[in-house]
Coordinates of C-alpha atoms (C1' of nucleotides) in Angstrom, one line a residue:
Chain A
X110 CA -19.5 4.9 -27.6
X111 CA -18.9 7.0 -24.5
X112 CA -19.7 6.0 -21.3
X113 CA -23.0 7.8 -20.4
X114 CA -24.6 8.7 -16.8
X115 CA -22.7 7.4 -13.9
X116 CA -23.6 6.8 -10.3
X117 CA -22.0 9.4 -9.3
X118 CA -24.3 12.0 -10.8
X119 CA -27.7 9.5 -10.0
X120 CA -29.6 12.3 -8.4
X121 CA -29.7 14.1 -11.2
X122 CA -32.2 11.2 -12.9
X123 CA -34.6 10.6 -9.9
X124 CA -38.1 8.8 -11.4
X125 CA -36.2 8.5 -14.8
X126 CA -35.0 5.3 -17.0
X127 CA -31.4 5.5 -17.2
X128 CA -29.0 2.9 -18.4
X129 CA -25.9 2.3 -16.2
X130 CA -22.4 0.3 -17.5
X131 CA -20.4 -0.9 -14.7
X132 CA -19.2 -4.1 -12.8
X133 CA -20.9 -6.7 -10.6
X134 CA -19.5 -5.7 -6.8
X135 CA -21.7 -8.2 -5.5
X136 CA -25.0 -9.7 -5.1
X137 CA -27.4 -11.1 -2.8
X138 CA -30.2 -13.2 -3.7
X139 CA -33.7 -14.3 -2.0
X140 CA -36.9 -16.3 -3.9
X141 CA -37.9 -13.1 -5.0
X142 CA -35.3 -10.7 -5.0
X143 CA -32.0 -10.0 -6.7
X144 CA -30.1 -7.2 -4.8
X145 CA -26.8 -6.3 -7.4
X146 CA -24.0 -3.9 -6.2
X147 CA -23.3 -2.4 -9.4
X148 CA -19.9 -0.4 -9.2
X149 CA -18.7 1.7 -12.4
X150 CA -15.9 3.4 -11.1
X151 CA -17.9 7.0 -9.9
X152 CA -19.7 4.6 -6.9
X153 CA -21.4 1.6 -6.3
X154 CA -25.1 1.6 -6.6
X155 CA -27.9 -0.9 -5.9
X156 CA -30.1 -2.4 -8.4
X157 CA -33.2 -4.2 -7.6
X158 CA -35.0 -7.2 -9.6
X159 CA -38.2 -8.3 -8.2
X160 CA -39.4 -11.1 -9.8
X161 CA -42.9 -11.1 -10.0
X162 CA -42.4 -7.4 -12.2
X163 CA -39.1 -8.6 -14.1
X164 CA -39.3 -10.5 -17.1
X165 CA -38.6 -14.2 -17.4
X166 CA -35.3 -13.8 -19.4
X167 CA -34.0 -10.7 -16.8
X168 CA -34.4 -13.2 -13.6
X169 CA -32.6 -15.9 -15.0
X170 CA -29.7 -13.9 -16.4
X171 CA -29.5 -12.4 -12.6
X172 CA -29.4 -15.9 -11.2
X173 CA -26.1 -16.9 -13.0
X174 CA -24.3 -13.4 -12.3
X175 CA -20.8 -13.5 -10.9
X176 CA -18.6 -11.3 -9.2
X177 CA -17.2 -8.9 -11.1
X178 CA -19.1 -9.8 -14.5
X179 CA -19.6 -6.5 -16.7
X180 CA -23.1 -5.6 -17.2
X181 CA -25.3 -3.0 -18.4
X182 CA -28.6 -2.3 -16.4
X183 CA -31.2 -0.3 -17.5
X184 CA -33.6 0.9 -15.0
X185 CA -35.8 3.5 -12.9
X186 CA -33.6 5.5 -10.4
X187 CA -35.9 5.5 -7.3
X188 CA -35.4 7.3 -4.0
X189 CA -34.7 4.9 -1.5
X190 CA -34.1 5.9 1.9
X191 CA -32.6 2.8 3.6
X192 CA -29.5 2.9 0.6
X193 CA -26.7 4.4 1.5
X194 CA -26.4 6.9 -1.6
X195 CA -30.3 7.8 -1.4
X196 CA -30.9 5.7 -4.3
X197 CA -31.3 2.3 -5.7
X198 CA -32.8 1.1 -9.5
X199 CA -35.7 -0.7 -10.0
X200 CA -33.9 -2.5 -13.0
X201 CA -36.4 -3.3 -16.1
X202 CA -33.6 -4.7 -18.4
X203 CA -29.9 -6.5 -17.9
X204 CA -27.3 -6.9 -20.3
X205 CA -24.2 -9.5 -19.6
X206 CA -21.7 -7.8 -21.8
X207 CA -18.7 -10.7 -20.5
X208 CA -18.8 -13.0 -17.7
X209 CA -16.5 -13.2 -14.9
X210 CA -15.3 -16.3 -14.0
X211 CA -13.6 -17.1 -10.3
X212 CA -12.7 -13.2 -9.5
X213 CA -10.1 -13.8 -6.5
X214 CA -10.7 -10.9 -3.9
X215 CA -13.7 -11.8 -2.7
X216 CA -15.9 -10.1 -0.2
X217 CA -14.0 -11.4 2.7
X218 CA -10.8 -11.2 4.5
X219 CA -7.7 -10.9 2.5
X220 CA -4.0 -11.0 3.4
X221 CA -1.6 -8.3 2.2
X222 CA 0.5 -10.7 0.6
X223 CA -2.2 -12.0 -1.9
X224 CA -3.7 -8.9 -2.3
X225 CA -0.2 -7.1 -3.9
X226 CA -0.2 -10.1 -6.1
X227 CA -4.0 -9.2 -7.2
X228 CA -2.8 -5.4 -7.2
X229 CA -4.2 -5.5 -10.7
X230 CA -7.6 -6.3 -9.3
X231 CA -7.4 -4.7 -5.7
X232 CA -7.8 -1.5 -7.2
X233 CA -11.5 -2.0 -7.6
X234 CA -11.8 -2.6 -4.0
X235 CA -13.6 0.0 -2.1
X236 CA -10.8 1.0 0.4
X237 CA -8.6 0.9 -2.7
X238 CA -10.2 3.6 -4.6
X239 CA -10.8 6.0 -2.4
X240 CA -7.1 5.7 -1.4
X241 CA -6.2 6.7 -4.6
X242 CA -8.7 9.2 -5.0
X243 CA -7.1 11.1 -2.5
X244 CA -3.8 10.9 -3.9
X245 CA -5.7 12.6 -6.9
X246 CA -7.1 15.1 -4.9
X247 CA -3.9 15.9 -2.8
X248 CA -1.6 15.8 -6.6
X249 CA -4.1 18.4 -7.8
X250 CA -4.3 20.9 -4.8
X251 CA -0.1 20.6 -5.1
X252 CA -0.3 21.7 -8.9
X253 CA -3.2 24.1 -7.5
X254 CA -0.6 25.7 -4.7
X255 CA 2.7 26.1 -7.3
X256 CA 0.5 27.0 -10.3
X257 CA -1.7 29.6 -8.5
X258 CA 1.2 31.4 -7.0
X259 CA 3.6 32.3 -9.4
X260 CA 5.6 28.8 -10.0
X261 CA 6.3 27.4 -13.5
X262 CA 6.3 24.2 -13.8
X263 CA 9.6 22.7 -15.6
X264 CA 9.5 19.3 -15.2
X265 CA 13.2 17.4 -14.8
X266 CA 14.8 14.6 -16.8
X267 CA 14.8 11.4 -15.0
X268 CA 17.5 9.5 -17.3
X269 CA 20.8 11.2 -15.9
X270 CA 24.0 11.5 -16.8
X271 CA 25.2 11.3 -13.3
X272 CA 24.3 10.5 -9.4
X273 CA 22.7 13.5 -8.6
X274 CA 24.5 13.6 -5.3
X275 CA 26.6 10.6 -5.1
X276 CA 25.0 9.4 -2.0
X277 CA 22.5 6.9 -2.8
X278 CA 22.2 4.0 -4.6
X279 CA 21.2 4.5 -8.5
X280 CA 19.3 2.4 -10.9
X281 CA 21.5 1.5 -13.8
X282 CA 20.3 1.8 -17.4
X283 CA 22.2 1.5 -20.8
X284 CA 22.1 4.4 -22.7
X285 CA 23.3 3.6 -26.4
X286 CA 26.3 2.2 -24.7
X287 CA 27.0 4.9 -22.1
X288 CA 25.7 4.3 -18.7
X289 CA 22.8 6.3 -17.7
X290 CA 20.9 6.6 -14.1
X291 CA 16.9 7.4 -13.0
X292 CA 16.8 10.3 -11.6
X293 CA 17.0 10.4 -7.6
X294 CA 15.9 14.3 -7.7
X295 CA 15.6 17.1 -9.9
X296 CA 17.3 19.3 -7.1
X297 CA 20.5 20.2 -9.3
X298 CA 18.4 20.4 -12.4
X299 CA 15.6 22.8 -10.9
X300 CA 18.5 25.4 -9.6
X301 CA 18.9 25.8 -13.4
X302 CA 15.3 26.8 -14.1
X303 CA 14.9 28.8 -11.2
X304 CA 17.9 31.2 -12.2
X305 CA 16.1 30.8 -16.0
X306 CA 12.1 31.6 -14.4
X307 CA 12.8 33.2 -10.8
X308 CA 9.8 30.5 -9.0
X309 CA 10.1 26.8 -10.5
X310 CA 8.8 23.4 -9.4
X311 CA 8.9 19.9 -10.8
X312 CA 6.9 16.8 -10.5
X313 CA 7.3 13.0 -11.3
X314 CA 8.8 9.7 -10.5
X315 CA 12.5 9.3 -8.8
X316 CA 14.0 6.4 -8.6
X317 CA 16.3 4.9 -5.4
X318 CA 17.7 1.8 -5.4
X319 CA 18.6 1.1 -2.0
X320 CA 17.4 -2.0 0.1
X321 CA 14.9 -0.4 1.8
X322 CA 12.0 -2.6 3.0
X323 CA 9.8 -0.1 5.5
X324 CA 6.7 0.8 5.4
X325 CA 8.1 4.5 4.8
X326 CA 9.8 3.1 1.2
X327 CA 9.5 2.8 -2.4
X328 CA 12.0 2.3 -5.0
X329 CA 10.0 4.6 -7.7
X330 CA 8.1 7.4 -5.6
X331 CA 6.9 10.5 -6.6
X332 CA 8.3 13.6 -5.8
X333 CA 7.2 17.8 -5.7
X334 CA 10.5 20.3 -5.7
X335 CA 9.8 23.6 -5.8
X336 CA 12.8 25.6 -6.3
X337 CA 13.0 29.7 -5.6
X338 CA 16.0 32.3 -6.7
X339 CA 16.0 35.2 -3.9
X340 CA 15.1 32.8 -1.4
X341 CA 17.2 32.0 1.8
X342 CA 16.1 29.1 4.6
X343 CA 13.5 31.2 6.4
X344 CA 11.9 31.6 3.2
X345 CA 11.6 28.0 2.6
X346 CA 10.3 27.2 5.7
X347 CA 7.9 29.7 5.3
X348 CA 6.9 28.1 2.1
X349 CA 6.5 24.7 3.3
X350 CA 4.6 25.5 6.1
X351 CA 2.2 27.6 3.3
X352 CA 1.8 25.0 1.4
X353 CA 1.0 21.7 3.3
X354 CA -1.6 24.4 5.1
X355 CA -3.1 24.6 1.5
X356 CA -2.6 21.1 0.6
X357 CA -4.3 19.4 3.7
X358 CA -6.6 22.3 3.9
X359 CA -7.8 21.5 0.7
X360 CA -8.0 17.7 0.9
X361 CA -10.0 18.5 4.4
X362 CA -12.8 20.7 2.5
X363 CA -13.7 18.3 -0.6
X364 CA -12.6 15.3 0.6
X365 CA -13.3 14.8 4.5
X366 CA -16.0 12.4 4.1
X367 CA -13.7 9.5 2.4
X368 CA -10.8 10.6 5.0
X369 CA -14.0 9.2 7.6
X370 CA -14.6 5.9 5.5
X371 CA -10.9 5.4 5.7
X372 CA -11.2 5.7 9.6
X373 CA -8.9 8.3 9.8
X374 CA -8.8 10.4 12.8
X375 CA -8.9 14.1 11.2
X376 CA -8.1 15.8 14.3
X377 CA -4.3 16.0 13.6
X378 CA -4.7 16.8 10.3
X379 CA -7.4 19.7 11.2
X380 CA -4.5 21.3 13.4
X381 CA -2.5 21.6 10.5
X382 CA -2.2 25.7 10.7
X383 CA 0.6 27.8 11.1
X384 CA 2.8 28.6 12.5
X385 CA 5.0 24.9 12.9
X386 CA 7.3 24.8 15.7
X387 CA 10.5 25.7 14.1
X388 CA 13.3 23.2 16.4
X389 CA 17.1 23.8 15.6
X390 CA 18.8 20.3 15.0
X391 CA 21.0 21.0 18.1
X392 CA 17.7 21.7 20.5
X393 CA 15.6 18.3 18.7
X394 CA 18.8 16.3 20.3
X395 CA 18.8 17.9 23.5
X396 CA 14.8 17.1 23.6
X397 CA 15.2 13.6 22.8
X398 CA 17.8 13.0 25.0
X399 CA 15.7 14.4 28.1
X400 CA 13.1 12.1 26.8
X401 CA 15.6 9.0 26.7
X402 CA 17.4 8.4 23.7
X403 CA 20.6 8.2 23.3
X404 CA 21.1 10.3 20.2
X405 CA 24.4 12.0 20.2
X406 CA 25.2 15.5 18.5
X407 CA 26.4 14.7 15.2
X408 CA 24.1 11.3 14.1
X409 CA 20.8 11.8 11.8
X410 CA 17.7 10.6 13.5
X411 CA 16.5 7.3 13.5
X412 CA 12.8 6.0 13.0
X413 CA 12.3 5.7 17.0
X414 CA 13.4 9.3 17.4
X415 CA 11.2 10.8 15.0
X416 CA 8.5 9.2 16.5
X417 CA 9.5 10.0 19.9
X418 CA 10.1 13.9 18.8
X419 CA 6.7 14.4 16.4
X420 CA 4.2 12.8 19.1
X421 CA 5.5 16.2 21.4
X422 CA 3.7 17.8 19.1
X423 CA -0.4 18.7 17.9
X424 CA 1.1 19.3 14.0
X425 CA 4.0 19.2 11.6
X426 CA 7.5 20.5 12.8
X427 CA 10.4 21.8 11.0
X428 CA 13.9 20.8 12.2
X429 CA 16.7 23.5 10.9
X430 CA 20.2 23.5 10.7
X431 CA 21.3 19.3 10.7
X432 CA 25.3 18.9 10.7
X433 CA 26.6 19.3 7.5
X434 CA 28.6 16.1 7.6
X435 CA 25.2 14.6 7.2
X436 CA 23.8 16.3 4.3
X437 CA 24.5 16.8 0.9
X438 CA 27.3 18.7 -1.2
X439 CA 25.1 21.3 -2.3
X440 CA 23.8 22.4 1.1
X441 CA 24.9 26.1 1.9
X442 CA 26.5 26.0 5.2
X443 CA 25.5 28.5 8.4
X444 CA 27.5 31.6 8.4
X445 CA 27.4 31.6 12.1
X446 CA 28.5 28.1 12.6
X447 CA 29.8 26.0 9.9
X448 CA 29.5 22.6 11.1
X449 CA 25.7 23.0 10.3
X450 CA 23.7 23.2 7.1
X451 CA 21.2 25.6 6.2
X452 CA 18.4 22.6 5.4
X453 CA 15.3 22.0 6.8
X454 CA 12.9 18.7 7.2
X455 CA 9.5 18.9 7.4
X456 CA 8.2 16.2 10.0
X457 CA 4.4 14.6 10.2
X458 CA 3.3 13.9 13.0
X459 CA 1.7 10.8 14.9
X460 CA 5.1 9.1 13.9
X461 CA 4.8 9.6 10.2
X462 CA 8.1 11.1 9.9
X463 CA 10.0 12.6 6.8
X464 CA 7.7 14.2 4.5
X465 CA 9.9 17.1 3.2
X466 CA 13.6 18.0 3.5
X467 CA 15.3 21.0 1.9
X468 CA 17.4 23.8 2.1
X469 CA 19.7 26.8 1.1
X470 CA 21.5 25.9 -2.1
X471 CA 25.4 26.8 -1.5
X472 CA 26.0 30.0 -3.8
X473 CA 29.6 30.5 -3.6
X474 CA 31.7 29.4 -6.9
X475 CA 34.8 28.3 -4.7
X476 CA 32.7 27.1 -1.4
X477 CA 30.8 24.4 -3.8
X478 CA 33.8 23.7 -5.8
X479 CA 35.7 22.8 -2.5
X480 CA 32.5 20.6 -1.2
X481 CA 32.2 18.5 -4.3
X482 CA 36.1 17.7 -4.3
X483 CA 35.6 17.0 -0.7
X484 CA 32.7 14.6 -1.2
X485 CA 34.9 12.6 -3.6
X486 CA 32.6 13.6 -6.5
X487 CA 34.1 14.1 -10.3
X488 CA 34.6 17.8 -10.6
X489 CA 33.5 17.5 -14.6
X490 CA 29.9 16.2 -14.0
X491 CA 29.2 19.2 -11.8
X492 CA 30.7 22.0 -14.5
X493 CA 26.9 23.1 -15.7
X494 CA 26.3 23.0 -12.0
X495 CA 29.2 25.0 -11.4
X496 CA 28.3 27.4 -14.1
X497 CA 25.4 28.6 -11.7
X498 CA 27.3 30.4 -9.5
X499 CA 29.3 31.8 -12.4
X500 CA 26.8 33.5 -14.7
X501 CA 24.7 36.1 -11.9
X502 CA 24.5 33.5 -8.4
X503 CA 22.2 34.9 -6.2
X504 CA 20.8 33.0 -2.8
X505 CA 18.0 30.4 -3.4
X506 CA 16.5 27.5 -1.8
X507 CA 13.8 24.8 -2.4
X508 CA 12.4 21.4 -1.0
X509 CA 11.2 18.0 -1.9
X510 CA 7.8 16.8 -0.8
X511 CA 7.4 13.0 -1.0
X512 CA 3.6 12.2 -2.6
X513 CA 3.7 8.7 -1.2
X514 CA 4.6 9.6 2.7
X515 CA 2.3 12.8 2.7
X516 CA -0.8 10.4 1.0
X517 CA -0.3 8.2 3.8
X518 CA -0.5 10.6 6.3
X519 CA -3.3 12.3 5.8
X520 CA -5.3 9.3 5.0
X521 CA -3.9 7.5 8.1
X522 CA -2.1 4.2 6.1
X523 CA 0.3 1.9 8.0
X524 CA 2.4 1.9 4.8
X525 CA 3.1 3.5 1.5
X526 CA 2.4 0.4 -0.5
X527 CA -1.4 2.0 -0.8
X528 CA -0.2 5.2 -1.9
X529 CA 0.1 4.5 -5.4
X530 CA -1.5 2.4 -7.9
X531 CA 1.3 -0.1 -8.8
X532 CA 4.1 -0.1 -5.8
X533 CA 7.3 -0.8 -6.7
X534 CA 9.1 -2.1 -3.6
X535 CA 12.4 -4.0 -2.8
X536 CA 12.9 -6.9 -5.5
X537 CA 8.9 -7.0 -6.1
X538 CA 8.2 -5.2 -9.0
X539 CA 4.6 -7.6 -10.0
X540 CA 2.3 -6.5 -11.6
Chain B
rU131 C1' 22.8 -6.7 4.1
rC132 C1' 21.3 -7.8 9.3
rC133 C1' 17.5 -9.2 13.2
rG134 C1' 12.6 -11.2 14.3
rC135 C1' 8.0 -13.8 12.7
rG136 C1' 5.6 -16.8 9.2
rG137 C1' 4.4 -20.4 4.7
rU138 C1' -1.5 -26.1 6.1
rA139 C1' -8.1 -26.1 0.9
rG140 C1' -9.2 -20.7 -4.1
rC141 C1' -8.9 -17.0 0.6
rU142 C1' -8.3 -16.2 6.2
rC143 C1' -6.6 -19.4 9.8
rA144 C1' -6.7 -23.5 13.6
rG145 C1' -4.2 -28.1 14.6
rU146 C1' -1.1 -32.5 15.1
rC147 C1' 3.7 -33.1 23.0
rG148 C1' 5.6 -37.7 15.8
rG149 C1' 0.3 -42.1 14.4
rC150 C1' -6.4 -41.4 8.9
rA151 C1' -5.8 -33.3 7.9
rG152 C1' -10.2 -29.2 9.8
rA153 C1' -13.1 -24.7 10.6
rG154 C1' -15.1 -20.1 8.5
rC155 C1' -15.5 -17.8 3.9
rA156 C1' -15.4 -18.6 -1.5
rG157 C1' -17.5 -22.4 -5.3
rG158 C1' -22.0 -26.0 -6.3
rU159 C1' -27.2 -27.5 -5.0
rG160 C1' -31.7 -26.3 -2.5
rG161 C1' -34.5 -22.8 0.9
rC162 C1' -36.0 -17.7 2.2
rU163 C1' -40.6 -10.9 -0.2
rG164 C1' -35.8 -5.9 1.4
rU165 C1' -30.7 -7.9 1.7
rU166 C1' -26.3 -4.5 3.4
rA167 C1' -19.1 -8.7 4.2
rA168 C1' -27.2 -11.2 4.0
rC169 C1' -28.9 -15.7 6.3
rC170 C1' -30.2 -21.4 6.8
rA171 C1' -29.2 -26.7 5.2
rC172 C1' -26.3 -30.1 2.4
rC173 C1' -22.0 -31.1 -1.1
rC174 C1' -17.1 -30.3 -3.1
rU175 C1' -11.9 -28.8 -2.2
rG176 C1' -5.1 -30.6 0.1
rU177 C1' 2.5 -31.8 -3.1
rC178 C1' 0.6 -29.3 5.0
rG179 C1' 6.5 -23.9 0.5
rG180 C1' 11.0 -27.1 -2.1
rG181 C1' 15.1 -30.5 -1.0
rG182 C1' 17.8 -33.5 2.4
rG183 C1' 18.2 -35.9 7.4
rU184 C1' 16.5 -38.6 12.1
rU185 C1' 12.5 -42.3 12.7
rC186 C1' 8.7 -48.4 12.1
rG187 C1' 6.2 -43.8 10.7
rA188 C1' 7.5 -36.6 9.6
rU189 C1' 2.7 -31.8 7.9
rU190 C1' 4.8 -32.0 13.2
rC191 C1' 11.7 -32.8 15.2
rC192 C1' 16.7 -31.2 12.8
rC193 C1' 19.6 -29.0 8.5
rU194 C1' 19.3 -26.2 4.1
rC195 C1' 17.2 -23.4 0.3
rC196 C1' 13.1 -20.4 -1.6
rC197 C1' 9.1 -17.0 -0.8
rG198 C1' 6.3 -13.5 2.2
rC199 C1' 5.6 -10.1 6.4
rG200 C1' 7.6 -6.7 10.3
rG201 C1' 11.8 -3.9 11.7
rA202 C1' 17.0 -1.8 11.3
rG203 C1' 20.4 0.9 8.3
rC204 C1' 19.6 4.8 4.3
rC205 C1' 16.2 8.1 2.7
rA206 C1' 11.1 11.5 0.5

RNA sequence: UCCGCGGUAGCUCAGUCGGCAGAGCAGGUGGCUGUUAACCACCCUGUCGGGGGUUCGAUUCCCUCCCGCGGAGCCA
């Protein structure tokens, strides 16, 4: 058994008998009439049973339907120009292949609270799926980017041996009686393969436990890093800024019409062209200070001031050079004024914040030496890392893009919890 | 971890200045020849989050715990 013709591709079967599997969405009945909302996954069609043309046995097994119930329907696909699709069936046969009893998310108002515990069953929801459609579609125009322009894809572990960069807080895991950590990033991993394949990116779950409850956090999120040899900040930026052009670009052209049943505003997203303003850390702080915050030189940016510094602006922005104290070890440090980093974060805009941050890897032996011993990190873990800049170093940058944030962005979301099928979020981790 | 808001029917919520708990939806029954979160009528539904206290009496006031939501910090 495969399953056959799907709603999706119903045009292709006008004025013929086709036979549809799929899920009671819902129904409405009159004397005469059964109206069923058959979804199966590719769209949600309407099938028709009129009962002075429907046998007996057809009627009566329409009358006790429930919500949700799996069905087949067998019917005539008719043009019908008051559905929303074109089409509806004139149904000549049902079959109840199992009967749903009490489904909870019914067609009415539901709080976010019970729907995360009916996650399981959300996910057939209208809003729901197209949600995560669009994560498909923006997950495949990433792989698209990297894949079509000279990138290999070399994926990272995630079970480490070691904090990555001894910042955050790590999920613990035994590992045959050693301690082991999820992954946080595959940034030191991916400096490896891009000295082994020149262009290199990698794609999958990291892992942060911190006690972040925002609507801009997961504990498991999923994570893009492209990493480049021969590639210095202004290449990096360069390659961001290509790249979310393609990837929202792309989304726009296939996929605008469920961005409109999600009510999002495309405007912002059509303005996503190049060039992004490019703001120096130092110049973001003097902005938001004329604009009244009270950020001071030296201090990363809170939510508020992202928000305040991205609505100034029609599209993404890139803020260069943070202070280094802020940053991680392995950031390479400006020649012309070492109290900054060479890194850069991508910001959304309309407040979305963070979607990317990167930078120029530090490619001096005894520079990242110094910087790991001065972060208070065990010199030992780092030696493959160290090796690096031993065995040909040559400048080379990269970035992360978070998949969660960017979904949510371009499809407009209040929160990331949406973004992904099965959210795994501060001490909830059901279903 | 901290700050704020909340927990009342299966769901979304109202309400009780301390005195028999109430709407809509869902579910059930009936009605309606084309419905689009269908509609109309009737019926059914409660540990008022848990524990303790004050009181003649607490769902309501107080304390405490649990859970949820929003935000901060940290980050993608």
């Amino acid at each position: 058994m495969y399953p056959g013709i799907t709603i999706s591709d119903i045009a292709r079967h006008e004025d013929q008998e086709v036979t549809l599997a799929g899920w009671l969405y819902n129904m409405r009945s009159s004397k005469t009439l059964h109206f069923l909302q058959l979804r199966d996954g590719s769209g949600i069609i309407q099938c028709v049973v009129y009962k002075p043309e429907a046998a007996e046995e057809v009627w009566n097994l329409c009358s006790g339907l429930t919500q949700e119930s799996a069905i087949r329907v067998t019917g005539k696909v008719r043009k019908e120009p008051r559905s929303s699709i074109g089409y509806e069936i004139a149904v000549s046969k049902v079959e109840l292949v199992h009967q749903a009893v009490d489904y909870p998310i019914t067609p009415k108002e539901h709080g976010v609270a019970f729907l995360m515990e009916n996650r399981h069953l959300w996910l057939r929801s209208r809003r729901q799926h197209i949600i995560l459609r669009v994560r498909a579609a923006i997950i495949k125009a990433i792989r698209d980017y990297f894949d079509n322009n000279g990138f290999t894809l070399v994926d990272c572990p995630i079970l480490t041996p070691n904090a990555c960069e001894g910042t955050t807080t790590l999920f613990e895991t035994d590992y045959f009686g050693e301690p082991a950590y999820l992954s946080q990033s595959g940034q030191l991993y991916n400096e490896a393969t891009a000295m082994a394949f020149g262009k290199t990116y990698c794609f999958g779950p990291t892992f942060r436990a911190e006690k972040s409850k925002t609507r801009r956090h997961l504990m498991e999120f999923w994570m893009v890093e492209p990493e480049v040899a021969w590639m210095d900040l202004d290449g990096d930026m360069d390659l961001a800024e290509d790249f979310l052009v393609y990837v929202v670009g792309r989304v726009l052209e296939k996929h605008e019409k469920e961005l409109a049943e999600l009510e999002r505003d495309v405007s912002f997203l059509k303005n996503v062209k190049k060039p992004f303003p490019r703001i120096s850390y130092t110049d973001a702080v003097k902005q938001l200070q004329s604009l009244g915050s009270d950020i001071q030189w030296g201090s990363d940016f809170g939510g508020d001031d992202e928000t305040i510094l991205t609505r100034q602006y029609d599209r993404p922005i890139m803020v260069h050079r943070y202070p280094a104290a802020v940053k991680a070890f392995y950031m390479k440090k400006d020649p012309s004024n070492p109290d900054l980093a060479l890194c850069v974060d991508v910001l959304a805009p309309e407040g979305y914040g963070e979607i990317v941050g990167g930078g120029q890897r530090e490619d001096n032996y005894g520079v990242l030496e110094a910087s790991i011993q001065h972060h208070g990190l065990p010199l030992e873990a780092f030696k493959w890392f160290l090796d690096l800049r031993r065995y040909g170093s040559v400048p080379h940058a990269g970035f992360g893009l978070g998949v969660e944030r960017t979904v949510a962005w371009i499809c407009g979301l209040q929160h990331v919890r949406e973004t992904i099928p099965f959210p795994r979020m501060l001490e909830k981790i059901w279903p």
